Backbone as a ProteinNet text record, in pm:
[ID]
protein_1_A
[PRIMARY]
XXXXXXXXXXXXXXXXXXXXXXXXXXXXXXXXXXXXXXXXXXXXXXXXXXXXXXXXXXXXXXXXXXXXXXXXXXXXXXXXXXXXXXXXXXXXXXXXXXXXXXXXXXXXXXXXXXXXXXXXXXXXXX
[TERTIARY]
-1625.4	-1603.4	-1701.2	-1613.1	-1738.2	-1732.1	-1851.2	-1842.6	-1846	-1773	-1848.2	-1860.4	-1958.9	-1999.6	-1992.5	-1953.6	-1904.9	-2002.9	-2027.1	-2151	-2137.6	-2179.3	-2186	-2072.2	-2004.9	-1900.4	-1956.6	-1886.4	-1916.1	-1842.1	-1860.1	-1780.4	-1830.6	-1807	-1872.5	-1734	-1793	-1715.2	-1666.8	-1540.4	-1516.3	-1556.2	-1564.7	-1662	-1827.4	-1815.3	-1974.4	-1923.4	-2029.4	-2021.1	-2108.6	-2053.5	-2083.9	-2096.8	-2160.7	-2167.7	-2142.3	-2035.6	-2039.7	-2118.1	-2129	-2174	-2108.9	-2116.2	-2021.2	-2117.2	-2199.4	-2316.7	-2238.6	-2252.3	-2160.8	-2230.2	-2175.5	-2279.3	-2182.5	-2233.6	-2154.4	-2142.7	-2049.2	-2007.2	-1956.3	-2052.6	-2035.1	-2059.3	-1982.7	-2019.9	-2057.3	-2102.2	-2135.8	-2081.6	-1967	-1890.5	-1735	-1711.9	-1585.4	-1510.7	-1379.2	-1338.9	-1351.7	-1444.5	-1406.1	-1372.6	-1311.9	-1210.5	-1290.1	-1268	-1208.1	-1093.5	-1085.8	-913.2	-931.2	-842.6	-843.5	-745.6	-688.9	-597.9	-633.2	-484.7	-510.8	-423.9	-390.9	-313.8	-179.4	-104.2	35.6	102.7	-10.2	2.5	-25.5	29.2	-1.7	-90.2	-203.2	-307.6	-294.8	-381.2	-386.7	-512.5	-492.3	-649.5	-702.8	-782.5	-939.6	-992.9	-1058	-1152.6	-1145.3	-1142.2	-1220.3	-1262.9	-1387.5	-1470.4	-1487.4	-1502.2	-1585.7	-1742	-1787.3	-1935.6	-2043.7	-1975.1	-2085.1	-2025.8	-1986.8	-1966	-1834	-1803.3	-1689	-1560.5	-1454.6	-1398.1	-1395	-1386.8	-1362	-1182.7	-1149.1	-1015.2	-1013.2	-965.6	-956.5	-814.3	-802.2	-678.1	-657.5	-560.5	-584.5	-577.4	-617.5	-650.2	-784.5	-863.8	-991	-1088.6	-1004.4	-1080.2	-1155.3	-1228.5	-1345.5	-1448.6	-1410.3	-1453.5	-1555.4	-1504.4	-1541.7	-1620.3	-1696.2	-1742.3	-1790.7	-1736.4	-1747.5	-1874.9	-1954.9	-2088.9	-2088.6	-2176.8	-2223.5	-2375.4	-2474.8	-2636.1	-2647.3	-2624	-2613.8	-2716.9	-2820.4	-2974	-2967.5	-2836.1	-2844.3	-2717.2	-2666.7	-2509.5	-2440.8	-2442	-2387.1	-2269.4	-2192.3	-2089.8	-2086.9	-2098.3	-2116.9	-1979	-1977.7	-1881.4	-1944.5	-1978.2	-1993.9	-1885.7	-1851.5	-1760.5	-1795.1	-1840.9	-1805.7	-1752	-1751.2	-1630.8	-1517.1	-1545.7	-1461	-1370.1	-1217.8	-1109	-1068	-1020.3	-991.9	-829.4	-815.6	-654.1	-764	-901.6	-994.9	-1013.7	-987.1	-976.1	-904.6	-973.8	-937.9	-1060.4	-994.9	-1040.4	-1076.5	-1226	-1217.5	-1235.2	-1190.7	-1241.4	-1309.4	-1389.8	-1436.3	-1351.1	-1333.1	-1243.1	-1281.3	-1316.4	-1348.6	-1244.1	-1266.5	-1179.4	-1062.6	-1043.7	-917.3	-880.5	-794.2	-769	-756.8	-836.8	-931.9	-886.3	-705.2	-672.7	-595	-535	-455.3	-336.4	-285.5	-154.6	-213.1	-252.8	-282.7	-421.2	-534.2	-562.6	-639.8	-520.3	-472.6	-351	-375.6	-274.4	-359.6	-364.7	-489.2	-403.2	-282.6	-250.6	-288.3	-411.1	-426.3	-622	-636.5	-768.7	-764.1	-903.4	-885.6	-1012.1	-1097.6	-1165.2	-1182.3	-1190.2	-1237.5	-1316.8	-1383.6	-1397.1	-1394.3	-1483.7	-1362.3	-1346.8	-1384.2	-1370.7	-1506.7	-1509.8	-1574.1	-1484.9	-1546.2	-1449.1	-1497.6	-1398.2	-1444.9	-1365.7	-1399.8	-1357.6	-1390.9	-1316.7	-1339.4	-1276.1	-1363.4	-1334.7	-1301.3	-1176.7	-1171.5	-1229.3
7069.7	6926.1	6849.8	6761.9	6677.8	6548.6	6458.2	6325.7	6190.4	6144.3	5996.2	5890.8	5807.9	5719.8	5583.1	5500.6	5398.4	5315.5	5244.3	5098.5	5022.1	4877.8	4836.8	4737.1	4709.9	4580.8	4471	4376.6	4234.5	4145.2	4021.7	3888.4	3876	3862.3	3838.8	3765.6	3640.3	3625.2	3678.2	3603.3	3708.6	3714.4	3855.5	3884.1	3934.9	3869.4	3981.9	4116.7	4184.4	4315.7	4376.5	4496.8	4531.3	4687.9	4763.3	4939	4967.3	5074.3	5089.5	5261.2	5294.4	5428.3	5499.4	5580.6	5723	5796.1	5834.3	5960.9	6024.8	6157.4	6296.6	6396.7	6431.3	6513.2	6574.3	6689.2	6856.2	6958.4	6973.2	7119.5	7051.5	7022.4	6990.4	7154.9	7102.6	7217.3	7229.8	7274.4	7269.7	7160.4	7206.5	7090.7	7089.2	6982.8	6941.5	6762.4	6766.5	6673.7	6551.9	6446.4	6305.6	6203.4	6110.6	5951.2	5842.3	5755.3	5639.1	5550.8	5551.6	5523.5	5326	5260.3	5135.4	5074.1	4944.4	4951.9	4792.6	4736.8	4583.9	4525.4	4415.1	4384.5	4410.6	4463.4	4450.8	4500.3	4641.7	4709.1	4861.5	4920.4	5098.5	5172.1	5223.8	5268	5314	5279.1	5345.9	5418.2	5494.9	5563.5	5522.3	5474.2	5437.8	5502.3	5597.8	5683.1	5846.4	5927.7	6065.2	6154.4	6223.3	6299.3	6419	6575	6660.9	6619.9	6657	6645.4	6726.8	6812	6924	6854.6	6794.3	6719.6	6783.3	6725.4	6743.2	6605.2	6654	6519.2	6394.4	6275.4	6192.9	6098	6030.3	6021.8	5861.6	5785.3	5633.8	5605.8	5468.1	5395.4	5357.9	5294.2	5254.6	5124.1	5017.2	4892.1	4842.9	4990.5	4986.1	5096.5	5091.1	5182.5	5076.2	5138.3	5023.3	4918.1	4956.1	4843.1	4893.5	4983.1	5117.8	5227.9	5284.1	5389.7	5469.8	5569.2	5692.1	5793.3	5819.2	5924.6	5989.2	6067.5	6169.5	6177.3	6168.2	6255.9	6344.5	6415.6	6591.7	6563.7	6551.1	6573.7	6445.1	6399.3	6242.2	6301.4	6327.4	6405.8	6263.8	6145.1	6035.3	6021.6	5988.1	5891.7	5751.7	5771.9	5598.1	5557	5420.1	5329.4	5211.2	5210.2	5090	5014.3	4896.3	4824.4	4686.5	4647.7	4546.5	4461.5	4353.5	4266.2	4225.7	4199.6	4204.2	4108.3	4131.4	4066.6	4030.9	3919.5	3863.4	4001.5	4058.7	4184.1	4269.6	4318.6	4457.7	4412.5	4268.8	4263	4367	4445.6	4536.3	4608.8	4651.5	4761.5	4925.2	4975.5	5052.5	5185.2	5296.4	5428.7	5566.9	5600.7	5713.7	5848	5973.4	6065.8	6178.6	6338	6388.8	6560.9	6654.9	6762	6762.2	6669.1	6671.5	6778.4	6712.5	6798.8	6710.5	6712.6	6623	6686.3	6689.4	6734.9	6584.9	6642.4	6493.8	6467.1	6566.8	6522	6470	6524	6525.9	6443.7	6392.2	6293.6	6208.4	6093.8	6002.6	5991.4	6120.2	6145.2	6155.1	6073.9	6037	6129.5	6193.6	6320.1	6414.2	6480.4	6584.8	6576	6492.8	6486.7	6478	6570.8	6613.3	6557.2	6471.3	6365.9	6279.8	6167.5	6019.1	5924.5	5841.4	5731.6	5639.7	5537.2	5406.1	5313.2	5306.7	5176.5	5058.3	5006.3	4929.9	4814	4695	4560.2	4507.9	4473.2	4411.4	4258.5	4152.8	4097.7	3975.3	3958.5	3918.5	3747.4	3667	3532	3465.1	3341	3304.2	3231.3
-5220	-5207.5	-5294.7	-5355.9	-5415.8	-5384	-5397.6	-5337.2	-5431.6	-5475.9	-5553.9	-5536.5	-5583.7	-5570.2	-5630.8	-5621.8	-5771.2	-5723.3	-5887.5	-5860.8	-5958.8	-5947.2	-6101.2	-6125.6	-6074.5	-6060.9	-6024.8	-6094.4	-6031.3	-6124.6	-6150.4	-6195.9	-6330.9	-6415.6	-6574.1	-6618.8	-6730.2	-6795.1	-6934.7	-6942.4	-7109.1	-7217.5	-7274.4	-7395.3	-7294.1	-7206.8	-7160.4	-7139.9	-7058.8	-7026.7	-6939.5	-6809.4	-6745	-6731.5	-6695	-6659.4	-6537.3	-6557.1	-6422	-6383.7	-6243.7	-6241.1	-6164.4	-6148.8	-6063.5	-6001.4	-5914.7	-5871.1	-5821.6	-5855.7	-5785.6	-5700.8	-5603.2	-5541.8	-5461.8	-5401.8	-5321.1	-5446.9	-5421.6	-5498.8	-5638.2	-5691.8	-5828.2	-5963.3	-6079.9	-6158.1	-6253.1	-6369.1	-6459.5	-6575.5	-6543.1	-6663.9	-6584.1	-6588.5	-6530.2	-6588.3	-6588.4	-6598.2	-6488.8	-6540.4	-6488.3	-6551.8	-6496	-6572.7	-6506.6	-6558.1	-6482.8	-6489.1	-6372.4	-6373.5	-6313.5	-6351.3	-6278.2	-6194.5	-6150.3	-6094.3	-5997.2	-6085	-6069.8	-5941.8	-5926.3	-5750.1	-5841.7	-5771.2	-5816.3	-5910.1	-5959.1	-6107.4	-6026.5	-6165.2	-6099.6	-6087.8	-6044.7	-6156.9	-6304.8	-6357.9	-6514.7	-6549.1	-6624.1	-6674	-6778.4	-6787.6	-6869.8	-6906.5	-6895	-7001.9	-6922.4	-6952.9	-6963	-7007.1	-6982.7	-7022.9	-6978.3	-7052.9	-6936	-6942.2	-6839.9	-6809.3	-6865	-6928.5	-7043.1	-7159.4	-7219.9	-7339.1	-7403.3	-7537.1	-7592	-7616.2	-7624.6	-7637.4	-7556.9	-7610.3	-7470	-7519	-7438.6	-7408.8	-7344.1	-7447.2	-7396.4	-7364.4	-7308.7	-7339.4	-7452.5	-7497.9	-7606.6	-7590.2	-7477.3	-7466.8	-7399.1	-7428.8	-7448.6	-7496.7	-7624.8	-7741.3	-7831	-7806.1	-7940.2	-7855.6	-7705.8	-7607.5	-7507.9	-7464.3	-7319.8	-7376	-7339.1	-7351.5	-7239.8	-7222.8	-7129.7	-7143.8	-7029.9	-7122.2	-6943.1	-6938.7	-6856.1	-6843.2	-6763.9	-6762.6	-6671.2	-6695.6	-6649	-6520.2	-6573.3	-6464.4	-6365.4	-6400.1	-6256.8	-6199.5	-6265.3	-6193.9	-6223.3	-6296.9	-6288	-6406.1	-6398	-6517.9	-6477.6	-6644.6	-6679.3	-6735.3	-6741.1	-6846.7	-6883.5	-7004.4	-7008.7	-7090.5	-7057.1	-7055.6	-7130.5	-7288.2	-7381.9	-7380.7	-7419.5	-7509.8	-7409.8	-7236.2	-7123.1	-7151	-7120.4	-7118.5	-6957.2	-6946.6	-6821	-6802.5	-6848.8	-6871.4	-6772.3	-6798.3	-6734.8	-6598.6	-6533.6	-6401.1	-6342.3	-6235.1	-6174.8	-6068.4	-5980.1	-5906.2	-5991.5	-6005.9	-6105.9	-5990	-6012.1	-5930.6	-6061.8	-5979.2	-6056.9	-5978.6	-6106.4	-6045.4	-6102.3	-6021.6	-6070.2	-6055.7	-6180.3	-6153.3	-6179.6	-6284.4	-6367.5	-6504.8	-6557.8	-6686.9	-6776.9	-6866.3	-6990.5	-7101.2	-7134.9	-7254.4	-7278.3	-7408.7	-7487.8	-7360.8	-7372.5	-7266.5	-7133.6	-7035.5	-6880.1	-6868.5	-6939	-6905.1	-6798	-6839.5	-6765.2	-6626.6	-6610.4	-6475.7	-6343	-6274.9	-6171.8	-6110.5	-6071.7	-5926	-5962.5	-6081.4	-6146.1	-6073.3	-6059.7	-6001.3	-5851.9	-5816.4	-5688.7	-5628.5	-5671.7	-5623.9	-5663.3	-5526.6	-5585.9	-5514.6	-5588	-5534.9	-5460.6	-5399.6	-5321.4	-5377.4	-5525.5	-5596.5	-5609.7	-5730.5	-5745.2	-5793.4	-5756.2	-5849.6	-5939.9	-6053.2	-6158.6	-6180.5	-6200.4	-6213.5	-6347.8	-6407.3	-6555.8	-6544.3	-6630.2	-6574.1	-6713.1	-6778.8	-6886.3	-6926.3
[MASK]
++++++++++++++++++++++++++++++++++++++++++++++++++++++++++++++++++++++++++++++++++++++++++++++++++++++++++++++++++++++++++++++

């Protein structure tokens, strides 16, 4: 079992920027796939970024490539995002997710991850 932790939300207006964090803890492993996935009132979830946690490729949206950045510190057990250039669109509920599959295809398929989060909020102001 593993456990996470989300932090790091709050109200910013647009064009600022916020980080968010993930702390993982239980049966964590060496290197494993985590995302972050988001998910607005009245929308589906979508996936946002993922990474494995021993490094290697990482995996954006593409309506926040050039914006988001996804990283890992091994010795905190934490994932980060930090989040740029905020659009009042990145309003959302964000979750961290871990134990996915972090290839081109599969992703962004949050039923492929087998832990999560309870969410942090973000909310972006015009």
């Amino acid at each position: 079992q593993v456990q996470l932790v989300e932090s790091g939300g709050g109200s910013v207006q647009a064009g600022g920027s916020l980080r968010l964090s993930c702390v993982a803890s239980g049966s964590t492993y060496s290197s494993y796939c985590m995302g972050w996935f988001r998910q607005a009132p009245g929308k589906e979830r979508e996936g946002v970024a993922a990474a494995y946690t021993g490094g290697g490729s990482t995996h954006y949206a593409d309506s926040v490539k050039g914006r988001f950045t996804i990283s890992h510190d091994n010795a905190k057990n934490t994932l980060y995002l930090q989040m740029n250039s905020l659009k009042p669109e990145d309003s959302a509920t964000y979750y961290c997710a871990a134990n996915g599959h972090c290839s081109d295809e599969y992703w962004h398929l949050g039923r492929l991850f087998d832990y999560w989060g309870q969410g942090t909020e973000v909310t972006v102001s015009s």
